[in-house]
Amino acid sequence: MPLIPEEPQIHESAQGPRVTPAAGRTAPTPRPVPGPRTAAAPRPGTPGPGPARPTPPAQPQAPRPAAAGPQVQLIPAPADGALDAAGEAVDLLLDTGRAPGDILVLTTGEQHPWAAHELSFGEESYWAQHDARDDVFYASAASAARAAGRPVVIVAVNGGDDAALAALPLARERAGALLIVCGEPQRVNAALGAGV
């Protein structure tokens, strides 16, 4: 027959409310809670504030190097798959906690379906959504000059001629932290140079 440990005794001198333990459970022993300490009463074992120490003179700061620009990522995709690759990149960014208003998606060929739909309500309404920065914004690379910078810019190289690819350096300027380019690596590298 197994031995059952005796329940601990709660003495009248213990602080705290009287608690009766449930059957088969032991009640924790109440422990004193330290009160707030003043600046004049340091913790035991640590020295007090002591005499004031002189502050060393400020050292001149070396100039920081200019920002190298955003990180550039290339997602290889054929022209007819670039929009899908850009959509997957947007989903991944949102799933990892990126705010929708941080993302700008540019297309070099045909407009993204969302942009085409929103433009059907008029340019003013369309660009008001851009300015609100509440959601992912889709625009053509041709309008990249009008689009304000965002932390993440995704470019879908879904067609267009070499003039459309000229928007890639502008997209790099608009990207605060990350530029993602979805397209054929040879075309993208030619447009961006060796920086990819």
Coordinates of N, CA, C and O in Angstrom, one line a residue:
M1 N 0.8 -1.2 0.0 CA 0.0 0.0 0.0 C 0.9 1.2 0.0 O 1.8 1.4 0.8
P2 N 0.7 2.2 -1.0 CA 1.6 3.4 -1.0 C 1.3 4.3 0.2 O 0.2 4.4 0.6
L3 N 2.3 5.0 0.6 CA 2.2 5.9 1.6 C 1.7 7.3 1.1 O 2.1 7.7 0.0
I4 N 0.7 7.9 1.8 CA 0.2 9.2 1.3 C 0.9 10.2 2.2 O 0.8 10.1 3.4
P5 N 1.6 11.2 1.6 CA 2.2 12.2 2.4 C 1.2 13.0 3.2 O 0.1 13.3 2.7
E6 N 1.6 13.4 4.4 CA 0.7 14.2 5.2 C 0.6 15.6 4.6 O 1.5 16.1 4.0
E7 N -0.6 16.2 4.8 CA -0.7 17.6 4.3 C 0.0 18.5 5.2 O 0.1 18.3 6.5
P8 N 0.6 19.5 4.7 CA 1.4 20.5 5.5 C 0.4 21.2 6.5 O -0.7 21.5 6.1
Q9 N 1.0 21.6 7.6 CA 0.2 22.3 8.6 C 0.4 23.8 8.3 O 1.5 24.3 8.0
I10 N -0.7 24.6 8.3 CA -0.7 26.0 8.2 C -0.8 26.6 9.6 O -1.8 26.4 10.3
H11 N 0.2 27.3 10.0 CA 0.3 27.9 11.3 C -0.5 29.2 11.3 O -0.5 29.9 10.3
E12 N -1.0 29.5 12.5 CA -1.7 30.8 12.7 C -0.8 32.0 12.4 O -1.3 33.0 12.1
S13 N 0.5 31.8 12.6 CA 1.4 33.0 12.4 C 1.6 33.3 11.0 O 2.3 34.3 10.6
A14 N 1.2 32.4 10.0 CA 1.5 32.7 8.6 C 0.6 33.8 8.1 O -0.5 34.0 8.5
Q15 N 1.2 34.6 7.2 CA 0.5 35.8 6.7 C -0.4 35.3 5.5 O -0.2 34.3 4.9
G16 N -1.4 36.1 5.2 CA -2.2 35.9 4.1 C -3.6 35.3 4.5 O -3.8 34.9 5.7
P17 N -4.5 35.1 3.6 CA -5.8 34.6 3.9 C -5.7 33.1 4.2 O -4.8 32.4 3.8
R18 N -6.6 32.7 5.0 CA -6.7 31.3 5.4 C -7.3 30.5 4.2 O -8.3 30.8 3.7
V19 N -6.5 29.5 3.7 CA -6.9 28.7 2.5 C -6.9 27.3 2.9 O -5.9 26.8 3.5
T20 N -7.9 26.6 2.6 CA -7.9 25.2 2.9 C -7.6 24.4 1.6 O -8.3 24.7 0.6
P21 N -6.6 23.6 1.6 CA -6.2 22.9 0.3 C -7.2 21.9 -0.1 O -7.9 21.3 0.7
A22 N -7.4 21.7 -1.4 CA -8.3 20.8 -1.9 C -7.8 19.4 -1.6 O -6.6 19.2 -1.4
A23 N -8.7 18.4 -1.6 CA -8.3 17.0 -1.3 C -7.2 16.6 -2.2 O -7.3 16.7 -3.4
G24 N -6.1 16.0 -1.6 CA -5.0 15.5 -2.4 C -4.0 16.5 -2.9 O -3.1 16.2 -3.6
R25 N -4.2 17.8 -2.6 CA -3.3 18.9 -3.1 C -2.7 19.6 -1.9 O -3.3 19.6 -0.8
T26 N -1.5 20.0 -2.1 CA -0.9 20.8 -1.0 C -1.0 22.3 -1.2 O -0.9 22.7 -2.4
A27 N -1.1 23.0 -0.2 CA -1.2 24.5 -0.3 C 0.2 25.0 -0.3 O 1.0 24.6 0.5
P28 N 0.5 26.0 -1.2 CA 1.8 26.6 -1.2 C 2.0 27.4 0.1 O 1.1 28.0 0.7
T29 N 3.2 27.5 0.6 CA 3.6 28.2 1.7 C 3.6 29.7 1.4 O 4.3 30.1 0.4
P30 N 2.9 30.5 2.1 CA 2.9 32.0 1.8 C 4.3 32.5 2.0 O 5.0 32.2 3.0
R31 N 4.7 33.4 1.1 CA 6.0 34.0 1.2 C 5.8 35.5 1.3 O 4.9 36.1 0.7
P32 N 6.7 36.2 2.1 CA 6.5 37.7 2.2 C 6.8 38.3 0.9 O 7.7 37.9 0.1
V33 N 6.1 39.4 0.5 CA 6.3 40.1 -0.7 C 7.1 41.4 -0.3 O 6.6 42.1 0.6
P34 N 8.3 41.6 -0.9 CA 9.0 42.9 -0.5 C 8.2 44.1 -1.0 O 7.6 44.1 -2.0
G35 N 8.3 45.1 -0.1 CA 7.6 46.4 -0.5 C 8.5 47.2 -1.4 O 9.6 46.8 -1.7
P36 N 8.0 48.3 -1.8 CA 8.8 49.2 -2.7 C 10.0 49.8 -1.9 O 9.9 50.0 -0.7
R37 N 11.1 49.9 -2.6 CA 12.3 50.5 -2.0 C 12.5 51.9 -2.4 O 12.2 52.3 -3.6
T38 N 13.0 52.7 -1.5 CA 13.2 54.1 -1.8 C 14.7 54.2 -2.4 O 15.5 53.3 -2.2
A39 N 15.0 55.3 -2.9 CA 16.4 55.5 -3.4 C 17.4 55.5 -2.3 O 18.5 55.1 -2.5
A40 N 16.9 55.9 -1.1 CA 17.8 55.9 0.0 C 18.1 54.5 0.6 O 19.0 54.3 1.4
A41 N 17.2 53.5 0.3 CA 17.4 52.2 0.8 C 17.7 51.2 -0.3 O 16.8 50.7 -1.0
P42 N 19.0 51.0 -0.6 CA 19.4 50.1 -1.7 C 19.1 48.7 -1.3 O 18.9 48.3 -0.2
R43 N 19.0 47.8 -2.3 CA 18.8 46.4 -2.1 C 19.9 45.8 -1.2 O 21.1 46.3 -1.4
P44 N 19.7 44.9 -0.4 CA 20.7 44.3 0.4 C 21.8 43.7 -0.5 O 21.5 43.1 -1.5
G45 N 23.1 43.9 -0.1 CA 24.2 43.4 -0.9 C 24.6 44.3 -2.1 O 25.6 44.0 -2.8
T46 N 23.9 45.4 -2.4 CA 24.3 46.3 -3.4 C 24.7 47.6 -2.9 O 24.0 48.1 -1.9
P47 N 25.7 48.3 -3.4 CA 26.0 49.6 -2.8 C 25.0 50.6 -3.1 O 24.2 50.5 -4.1
G48 N 25.0 51.7 -2.4 CA 24.1 52.8 -2.6 C 24.5 53.6 -3.7 O 25.4 53.3 -4.5
P49 N 23.9 54.8 -3.9 CA 24.2 55.6 -5.1 C 25.6 56.1 -5.1 O 26.2 56.2 -6.2
G50 N 26.2 56.4 -4.0 CA 27.6 56.8 -4.0 C 27.8 58.2 -4.5 O 26.8 58.9 -4.9
P51 N 29.0 58.6 -4.5 CA 29.3 60.0 -5.0 C 29.1 60.1 -6.5 O 29.2 59.1 -7.2
A52 N 28.7 61.3 -6.9 CA 28.5 61.5 -8.4 C 29.8 61.4 -9.1 O 30.8 61.8 -8.7
R53 N 29.7 60.7 -10.3 CA 30.9 60.5 -11.1 C 30.9 61.5 -12.2 O 29.8 61.8 -12.8
P54 N 32.0 62.0 -12.6 CA 32.0 63.0 -13.7 C 31.7 62.3 -15.0 O 32.0 61.2 -15.3
T55 N 31.0 63.1 -15.8 CA 30.6 62.6 -17.1 C 31.7 62.8 -18.1 O 32.2 64.0 -18.2
P56 N 32.1 61.8 -18.8 CA 33.2 62.1 -19.8 C 32.8 63.0 -20.9 O 31.6 63.0 -21.3
P57 N 33.7 63.8 -21.4 CA 33.3 64.7 -22.5 C 32.8 63.9 -23.7 O 33.3 62.8 -24.0
A58 N 31.9 64.5 -24.5 CA 31.4 63.8 -25.7 C 32.5 63.7 -26.7 O 33.2 64.6 -27.0
Q59 N 32.6 62.5 -27.3 CA 33.5 62.2 -28.3 C 32.9 62.6 -29.7 O 31.7 62.3 -29.9
P60 N 33.7 63.2 -30.6 CA 33.1 63.4 -31.9 C 32.8 62.1 -32.6 O 33.5 61.2 -32.5
Q61 N 31.6 62.1 -33.3 CA 31.2 60.9 -34.0 C 31.8 60.9 -35.4 O 31.8 61.9 -36.1
A62 N 32.2 59.7 -35.8 CA 32.7 59.6 -37.2 C 31.5 59.6 -38.1 O 30.4 59.1 -37.7
P63 N 31.6 60.2 -39.2 CA 30.5 60.2 -40.1 C 30.1 58.8 -40.5 O 30.9 57.9 -40.8
R64 N 28.8 58.5 -40.6 CA 28.3 57.2 -41.0 C 28.3 57.1 -42.5 O 28.0 58.1 -43.2
P65 N 28.6 55.9 -43.0 CA 28.5 55.8 -44.4 C 27.1 55.9 -44.9 O 26.2 55.6 -44.3
A66 N 27.0 56.3 -46.2 CA 25.7 56.5 -46.8 C 25.0 55.2 -46.9 O 25.6 54.1 -47.0
A67 N 23.7 55.2 -46.7 CA 22.9 53.9 -46.8 C 23.2 53.3 -48.1 O 23.2 53.9 -49.2
A68 N 23.4 52.0 -48.1 CA 23.6 51.2 -49.3 C 22.4 51.0 -50.1 O 22.5 50.4 -51.2
G69 N 21.2 51.3 -49.6 CA 20.0 51.1 -50.3 C 19.3 49.9 -49.8 O 19.8 49.2 -48.9
P70 N 18.2 49.6 -50.4 CA 17.4 48.4 -49.9 C 18.0 47.1 -50.2 O 18.8 47.0 -51.2
Q71 N 17.7 46.1 -49.5 CA 18.1 44.7 -49.9 C 17.3 44.4 -51.2 O 16.1 44.7 -51.3
V72 N 17.9 43.7 -52.1 CA 17.3 43.4 -53.4 C 17.2 41.9 -53.5 O 18.2 41.2 -53.2
Q73 N 16.0 41.4 -53.7 CA 15.8 39.9 -53.9 C 15.2 39.7 -55.3 O 14.3 40.4 -55.7
L74 N 15.7 38.7 -56.0 CA 15.1 38.3 -57.3 C 14.4 37.0 -57.2 O 15.0 36.0 -56.7
I75 N 13.2 37.0 -57.6 CA 12.4 35.8 -57.7 C 12.3 35.4 -59.2 O 11.6 36.1 -59.9
P76 N 13.0 34.4 -59.7 CA 13.0 34.1 -61.1 C 11.5 33.6 -61.5 O 10.9 32.8 -60.8
A77 N 11.0 34.3 -62.5 CA 9.7 34.0 -63.0 C 9.6 34.4 -64.5 O 10.2 35.4 -64.9
P78 N 8.9 33.6 -65.3 CA 8.7 34.0 -66.7 C 7.7 35.2 -66.7 O 7.0 35.5 -65.7
A79 N 7.7 35.9 -67.8 CA 6.8 37.1 -67.8 C 5.3 36.8 -67.5 O 4.7 37.5 -66.8
D80 N 4.9 35.6 -68.0 CA 3.5 35.2 -67.7 C 3.2 34.7 -66.3 O 2.1 34.5 -65.9
G81 N 4.3 34.5 -65.5 CA 4.2 34.1 -64.1 C 4.6 35.1 -63.1 O 4.6 34.8 -61.9
A82 N 5.0 36.3 -63.6 CA 5.5 37.3 -62.7 C 4.5 37.8 -61.7 O 4.7 38.1 -60.6
L83 N 3.2 38.0 -62.2 CA 2.2 38.5 -61.3 C 1.9 37.5 -60.2 O 1.6 37.9 -59.1
D84 N 1.8 36.2 -60.6 CA 1.6 35.2 -59.6 C 2.7 35.2 -58.5 O 2.5 35.1 -57.3
A85 N 4.0 35.3 -59.0 CA 5.1 35.3 -58.1 C 5.0 36.5 -57.2 O 5.3 36.4 -56.0
A86 N 4.6 37.7 -57.7 CA 4.5 38.9 -56.9 C 3.4 38.7 -55.9 O 3.5 39.1 -54.7
G87 N 2.3 38.1 -56.3 CA 1.2 37.8 -55.3 C 1.6 36.9 -54.2 O 1.2 37.1 -53.0
E88 N 2.4 35.9 -54.5 CA 2.9 35.0 -53.5 C 3.9 35.7 -52.5 O 3.9 35.5 -51.3
A89 N 4.7 36.6 -53.1 CA 5.6 37.4 -52.2 C 4.8 38.3 -51.3 O 5.1 38.4 -50.1
V90 N 3.7 38.9 -51.8 CA 2.8 39.8 -50.9 C 2.2 38.9 -49.8 O 2.3 39.3 -48.6
D91 N 1.7 37.7 -50.2 CA 1.1 36.9 -49.2 C 2.1 36.5 -48.1 O 1.8 36.5 -46.9
L92 N 3.3 36.1 -48.5 CA 4.4 35.8 -47.6 C 4.7 36.9 -46.6 O 4.9 36.7 -45.4
L93 N 4.8 38.1 -47.2 CA 5.1 39.3 -46.4 C 4.0 39.5 -45.3 O 4.3 39.8 -44.2
L94 N 2.8 39.4 -45.8 CA 1.7 39.7 -44.9 C 1.6 38.6 -43.8 O 1.3 38.9 -42.6
D95 N 1.9 37.3 -44.2 CA 1.9 36.2 -43.2 C 3.0 36.4 -42.2 O 2.8 35.8 -41.1
T96 N 4.1 37.0 -42.5 CA 5.2 37.2 -41.6 C 5.1 38.5 -40.8 O 6.0 38.8 -40.0
G97 N 3.9 39.2 -40.9 CA 3.7 40.3 -40.0 C 3.9 41.7 -40.7 O 3.7 42.7 -40.0
R98 N 4.2 41.7 -41.9 CA 4.4 43.0 -42.6 C 3.1 43.7 -42.7 O 2.1 43.1 -43.1
A99 N 3.0 45.0 -42.4 CA 1.7 45.7 -42.5 C 1.4 45.9 -44.0 O 2.3 46.2 -44.8
P100 N 0.1 45.8 -44.4 CA -0.3 45.9 -45.8 C 0.1 47.3 -46.4 O 0.5 47.4 -47.5
G101 N 0.0 48.3 -45.6 CA 0.4 49.7 -46.1 C 1.9 49.9 -46.3 O 2.3 50.9 -46.9
D102 N 2.7 48.9 -46.0 CA 4.1 49.0 -46.2 C 4.5 48.5 -47.6 O 5.7 48.5 -48.0
I103 N 3.6 47.9 -48.4 CA 3.9 47.2 -49.6 C 3.3 48.0 -50.8 O 2.2 48.3 -50.9
L104 N 4.2 48.2 -51.8 CA 3.9 48.7 -53.1 C 4.2 47.7 -54.2 O 5.4 47.2 -54.2
V105 N 3.3 47.4 -55.1 CA 3.5 46.4 -56.1 C 3.4 47.2 -57.5 O 2.4 47.8 -57.7
L106 N 4.5 47.1 -58.3 CA 4.5 47.7 -59.6 C 4.6 46.6 -60.6 O 5.2 45.6 -60.5
T107 N 4.0 46.9 -61.8 CA 4.0 46.0 -62.9 C 4.6 46.7 -64.1 O 4.3 47.8 -64.3
T108 N 5.4 45.9 -64.9 CA 6.0 46.5 -66.1 C 5.2 46.3 -67.3 O 5.4 47.0 -68.3
G109 N 4.3 45.4 -67.3 CA 3.4 45.1 -68.5 C 2.0 45.5 -68.2 O 1.7 46.6 -67.7
E110 N 1.1 44.5 -68.4 CA -0.3 44.7 -68.1 C -0.5 45.0 -66.6 O 0.2 44.5 -65.7
Q111 N -1.5 45.9 -66.4 CA -1.9 46.3 -65.0 C -2.3 45.1 -64.2 O -2.8 44.1 -64.7
H112 N -2.0 45.1 -62.9 CA -2.5 44.1 -61.9 C -4.1 44.2 -61.9 O -4.6 45.4 -62.1
P113 N -4.8 43.1 -61.9 CA -6.3 43.2 -61.9 C -6.9 44.2 -60.8 O -7.9 44.9 -61.1
W114 N -6.3 44.2 -59.6 CA -6.8 45.2 -58.6 C -6.7 46.6 -59.1 O -7.6 47.4 -58.9
A115 N -5.5 46.9 -59.7 CA -5.3 48.3 -60.1 C -6.3 48.7 -61.2 O -6.8 49.7 -61.3
A116 N -6.4 47.7 -62.2 CA -7.4 48.0 -63.3 C -8.8 48.2 -62.7 O -9.5 49.1 -63.2
H117 N -9.2 47.4 -61.8 CA -10.5 47.6 -61.2 C -10.7 48.9 -60.5 O -11.6 49.7 -60.7
E118 N -9.7 49.3 -59.7 CA -9.8 50.5 -58.9 C -9.7 51.7 -59.8 O -10.3 52.8 -59.6
L119 N -8.9 51.7 -60.9 CA -8.8 52.8 -61.8 C -10.2 53.0 -62.6 O -10.4 54.1 -63.1
S120 N -11.0 52.0 -62.6 CA -12.3 52.1 -63.3 C -13.2 53.1 -62.5 O -14.2 53.7 -63.0
F121 N -12.9 53.4 -61.2 CA -13.6 54.4 -60.4 C -13.0 55.8 -60.6 O -13.5 56.7 -59.9
G122 N -11.9 55.9 -61.3 CA -11.3 57.2 -61.5 C -10.0 57.4 -60.8 O -9.7 56.7 -59.8
E123 N -9.1 58.2 -61.5 CA -7.8 58.4 -61.0 C -7.7 59.0 -59.6 O -6.9 58.6 -58.7
E124 N -8.6 59.9 -59.3 CA -8.6 60.6 -58.0 C -8.8 59.6 -56.8 O -8.1 59.6 -55.8
S125 N -9.8 58.8 -57.0 CA -10.1 57.8 -56.0 C -9.0 56.8 -55.9 O -8.6 56.4 -54.7
Y126 N -8.4 56.4 -57.0 CA -7.3 55.4 -57.0 C -6.1 55.9 -56.2 O -5.6 55.3 -55.4
W127 N -5.7 57.2 -56.5 CA -4.5 57.7 -55.8 C -4.8 58.1 -54.4 O -3.9 58.2 -53.6
A128 N -6.1 58.4 -54.1 CA -6.4 58.6 -52.7 C -6.1 57.4 -51.8 O -5.7 57.5 -50.7
Q129 N -6.4 56.2 -52.4 CA -6.1 54.9 -51.7 C -4.6 54.8 -51.5 O -4.1 54.3 -50.5
H130 N -3.8 55.2 -52.5 CA -2.3 55.2 -52.4 C -1.9 56.1 -51.2 O -1.1 55.7 -50.4
D131 N -2.5 57.3 -51.2 CA -2.1 58.3 -50.1 C -2.5 57.8 -48.7 O -1.8 58.2 -47.7
A132 N -3.6 57.1 -48.6 CA -4.1 56.6 -47.3 C -3.1 55.6 -46.7 O -3.1 55.5 -45.5
R133 N -2.4 54.8 -47.5 CA -1.4 53.8 -47.0 C -2.1 52.8 -46.1 O -1.5 52.3 -45.1
D134 N -3.3 52.4 -46.4 CA -4.0 51.5 -45.5 C -3.9 50.0 -46.0 O -4.2 49.1 -45.3
D135 N -3.5 49.9 -47.3 CA -3.5 48.5 -47.9 C -2.3 48.4 -48.9 O -1.7 49.5 -49.2
V136 N -2.1 47.2 -49.4 CA -1.1 47.0 -50.4 C -1.6 47.9 -51.6 O -2.8 47.9 -51.9
F137 N -0.7 48.5 -52.3 CA -1.1 49.4 -53.4 C -0.4 48.8 -54.7 O 0.8 48.5 -54.7
Y138 N -1.2 48.7 -55.8 CA -0.8 48.2 -57.0 C -0.8 49.3 -58.1 O -1.8 50.0 -58.2
A139 N 0.3 49.4 -58.8 CA 0.4 50.5 -59.8 C 1.3 50.0 -61.0 O 2.0 49.0 -60.9
S140 N 1.2 50.7 -62.1 CA 2.1 50.3 -63.2 C 3.5 51.0 -63.0 O 3.6 52.0 -62.3
A141 N 4.5 50.3 -63.5 CA 5.8 50.9 -63.4 C 5.9 52.3 -64.0 O 6.7 53.1 -63.6
A142 N 5.1 52.5 -65.0 CA 5.1 53.8 -65.6 C 4.7 54.9 -64.7 O 5.1 56.1 -64.8
S143 N 3.9 54.6 -63.7 CA 3.5 55.6 -62.7 C 4.3 55.5 -61.4 O 3.9 56.1 -60.4
A144 N 5.4 54.8 -61.4 CA 6.3 54.7 -60.3 C 6.8 56.1 -59.8 O 7.0 56.3 -58.6
A145 N 7.0 57.0 -60.7 CA 7.4 58.3 -60.3 C 6.4 59.0 -59.4 O 6.8 59.8 -58.5
R146 N 5.1 58.7 -59.6 CA 4.1 59.4 -58.8 C 3.9 58.6 -57.5 O 3.4 59.2 -56.5
A147 N 4.2 57.4 -57.4 CA 4.1 56.6 -56.2 C 5.1 56.9 -55.2 O 6.3 57.1 -55.5
A148 N 4.6 57.1 -54.0 CA 5.5 57.4 -52.9 C 6.3 56.2 -52.4 O 5.8 55.1 -52.6
G149 N 7.4 56.4 -51.8 CA 8.2 55.2 -51.3 C 7.5 54.5 -50.2 O 6.7 55.0 -49.5
R150 N 7.8 53.2 -50.1 CA 7.3 52.3 -49.1 C 8.4 51.4 -48.6 O 9.4 51.2 -49.3
P151 N 8.3 50.9 -47.4 CA 9.4 50.0 -47.0 C 9.7 48.8 -47.9 O 10.8 48.4 -48.1
V152 N 8.6 48.3 -48.6 CA 8.8 47.1 -49.5 C 8.2 47.5 -50.8 O 7.0 47.9 -50.9
V153 N 9.0 47.3 -51.9 CA 8.5 47.5 -53.2 C 8.7 46.2 -54.0 O 9.8 45.6 -53.9
I154 N 7.6 45.7 -54.6 CA 7.7 44.5 -55.4 C 7.4 44.9 -56.8 O 6.5 45.6 -57.1
V155 N 8.3 44.4 -57.7 CA 8.1 44.7 -59.2 C 7.9 43.4 -59.9 O 8.7 42.4 -59.8
A156 N 6.7 43.3 -60.6 CA 6.4 42.1 -61.4 C 6.8 42.5 -62.8 O 6.2 43.3 -63.4
V157 N 7.9 41.8 -63.3 CA 8.3 42.1 -64.7 C 7.5 41.2 -65.6 O 7.9 40.1 -66.0
N158 N 6.2 41.6 -65.9 CA 5.3 40.8 -66.6 C 5.1 41.2 -68.0 O 4.0 41.1 -68.6
G159 N 6.1 41.7 -68.6 CA 6.1 42.2 -70.0 C 6.6 43.6 -70.1 O 7.3 44.1 -69.2
G160 N 6.2 44.2 -71.2 CA 6.7 45.5 -71.4 C 8.0 45.5 -72.2 O 8.7 44.5 -72.2
D161 N 8.4 46.6 -72.7 CA 9.6 46.7 -73.4 C 10.7 47.1 -72.5 O 10.5 47.2 -71.3
D162 N 11.9 47.4 -73.0 CA 13.0 47.8 -72.2 C 12.8 49.1 -71.5 O 13.3 49.4 -70.4
A163 N 11.9 50.0 -72.1 CA 11.6 51.3 -71.4 C 10.9 51.0 -70.1 O 11.0 51.7 -69.1
A164 N 10.0 49.9 -70.1 CA 9.3 49.6 -68.9 C 10.3 49.2 -67.8 O 10.1 49.4 -66.6
L165 N 11.4 48.4 -68.2 CA 12.4 48.0 -67.3 C 13.2 49.2 -66.7 O 13.8 49.0 -65.7
A166 N 13.2 50.3 -67.4 CA 13.9 51.5 -66.9 C 13.3 51.9 -65.5 O 13.9 52.7 -64.8
A167 N 12.1 51.4 -65.2 CA 11.5 51.8 -63.9 C 12.1 51.1 -62.7 O 11.9 51.4 -61.6
L168 N 12.9 50.0 -63.0 CA 13.5 49.3 -61.9 C 14.5 50.1 -61.0 O 14.4 50.0 -59.8
P169 N 15.3 50.9 -61.6 CA 16.1 51.8 -60.7 C 15.3 52.7 -59.9 O 15.6 53.0 -58.7
L170 N 14.2 53.2 -60.5 CA 13.3 54.1 -59.7 C 12.6 53.3 -58.6 O 12.4 53.8 -57.5
A171 N 12.2 52.1 -58.9 CA 11.6 51.2 -57.9 C 12.6 51.0 -56.7 O 12.2 51.0 -55.5
R172 N 13.9 50.9 -57.0 CA 14.9 50.7 -56.0 C 15.0 51.9 -55.1 O 15.1 51.8 -53.9
E173 N 14.8 53.1 -55.7 CA 14.8 54.3 -54.9 C 13.6 54.4 -54.0 O 13.7 55.0 -52.9
R174 N 12.5 53.9 -54.5 CA 11.2 54.0 -53.7 C 11.2 53.0 -52.5 O 10.4 53.1 -51.6
A175 N 12.0 51.9 -52.6 CA 12.0 50.9 -51.6 C 12.8 51.3 -50.4 O 14.0 51.7 -50.6
G176 N 12.2 51.3 -49.2 CA 13.0 51.7 -48.1 C 13.9 50.6 -47.5 O 15.0 50.9 -47.2
A177 N 13.4 49.4 -47.4 CA 14.2 48.3 -46.9 C 14.4 47.1 -47.8 O 15.4 46.5 -47.8
L178 N 13.4 46.9 -48.7 CA 13.4 45.7 -49.5 C 12.8 45.9 -50.9 O 11.7 46.5 -51.0
L179 N 13.5 45.5 -51.9 CA 13.0 45.5 -53.3 C 13.0 44.0 -53.7 O 14.0 43.4 -53.7
I180 N 11.8 43.6 -54.1 CA 11.7 42.2 -54.6 C 11.3 42.4 -56.1 O 10.3 43.1 -56.4
V181 N 12.1 41.7 -57.0 CA 11.8 41.8 -58.4 C 11.4 40.4 -58.9 O 12.2 39.4 -58.7
C182 N 10.3 40.2 -59.5 CA 9.8 38.9 -60.0 C 9.9 39.0 -61.5 O 9.2 39.7 -62.1
G183 N 10.8 38.2 -62.1 CA 11.0 38.3 -63.5 C 12.1 37.4 -64.0 O 12.8 36.7 -63.2
E184 N 12.5 37.5 -65.3 CA 13.5 36.8 -65.9 C 14.9 37.4 -65.4 O 15.1 38.6 -65.6
P185 N 15.7 36.6 -64.8 CA 17.0 37.1 -64.2 C 17.8 37.9 -65.2 O 18.4 38.9 -64.8
Q186 N 17.9 37.5 -66.5 CA 18.8 38.2 -67.4 C 18.3 39.6 -67.6 O 19.1 40.6 -67.6
R187 N 17.0 39.8 -67.8 CA 16.4 41.1 -68.1 C 16.5 42.0 -66.8 O 16.8 43.1 -66.9
V188 N 16.3 41.4 -65.6 CA 16.3 42.1 -64.4 C 17.8 42.6 -64.1 O 18.0 43.8 -63.8
N189 N 18.7 41.7 -64.3 CA 20.1 42.1 -64.0 C 20.6 43.1 -65.0 O 21.4 44.0 -64.6
A190 N 20.2 43.1 -66.2 CA 20.5 44.1 -67.2 C 20.0 45.5 -66.8 O 20.6 46.5 -67.0
A191 N 18.7 45.5 -66.3 CA 18.1 46.7 -65.9 C 18.7 47.3 -64.6 O 18.8 48.5 -64.5
L192 N 19.0 46.5 -63.7 CA 19.5 46.9 -62.4 C 21.0 47.0 -62.3 O 21.6 47.5 -61.4
G193 N 21.7 46.3 -63.3 CA 23.2 46.3 -63.2 C 23.6 45.1 -62.3 O 22.8 44.2 -62.0
A194 N 24.7 45.1 -61.8 CA 25.3 44.0 -61.0 C 24.8 44.0 -59.6 O 25.2 43.2 -58.8
G195 N 23.9 44.9 -59.2 CA 23.4 45.0 -57.8 C 22.5 43.9 -57.4 O 22.0 43.9 -56.3
V196 N 22.1 43.0 -58.3 CA 21.2 42.0 -57.9 C 21.9 40.7 -57.7 O 22.8 40.3 -58.4

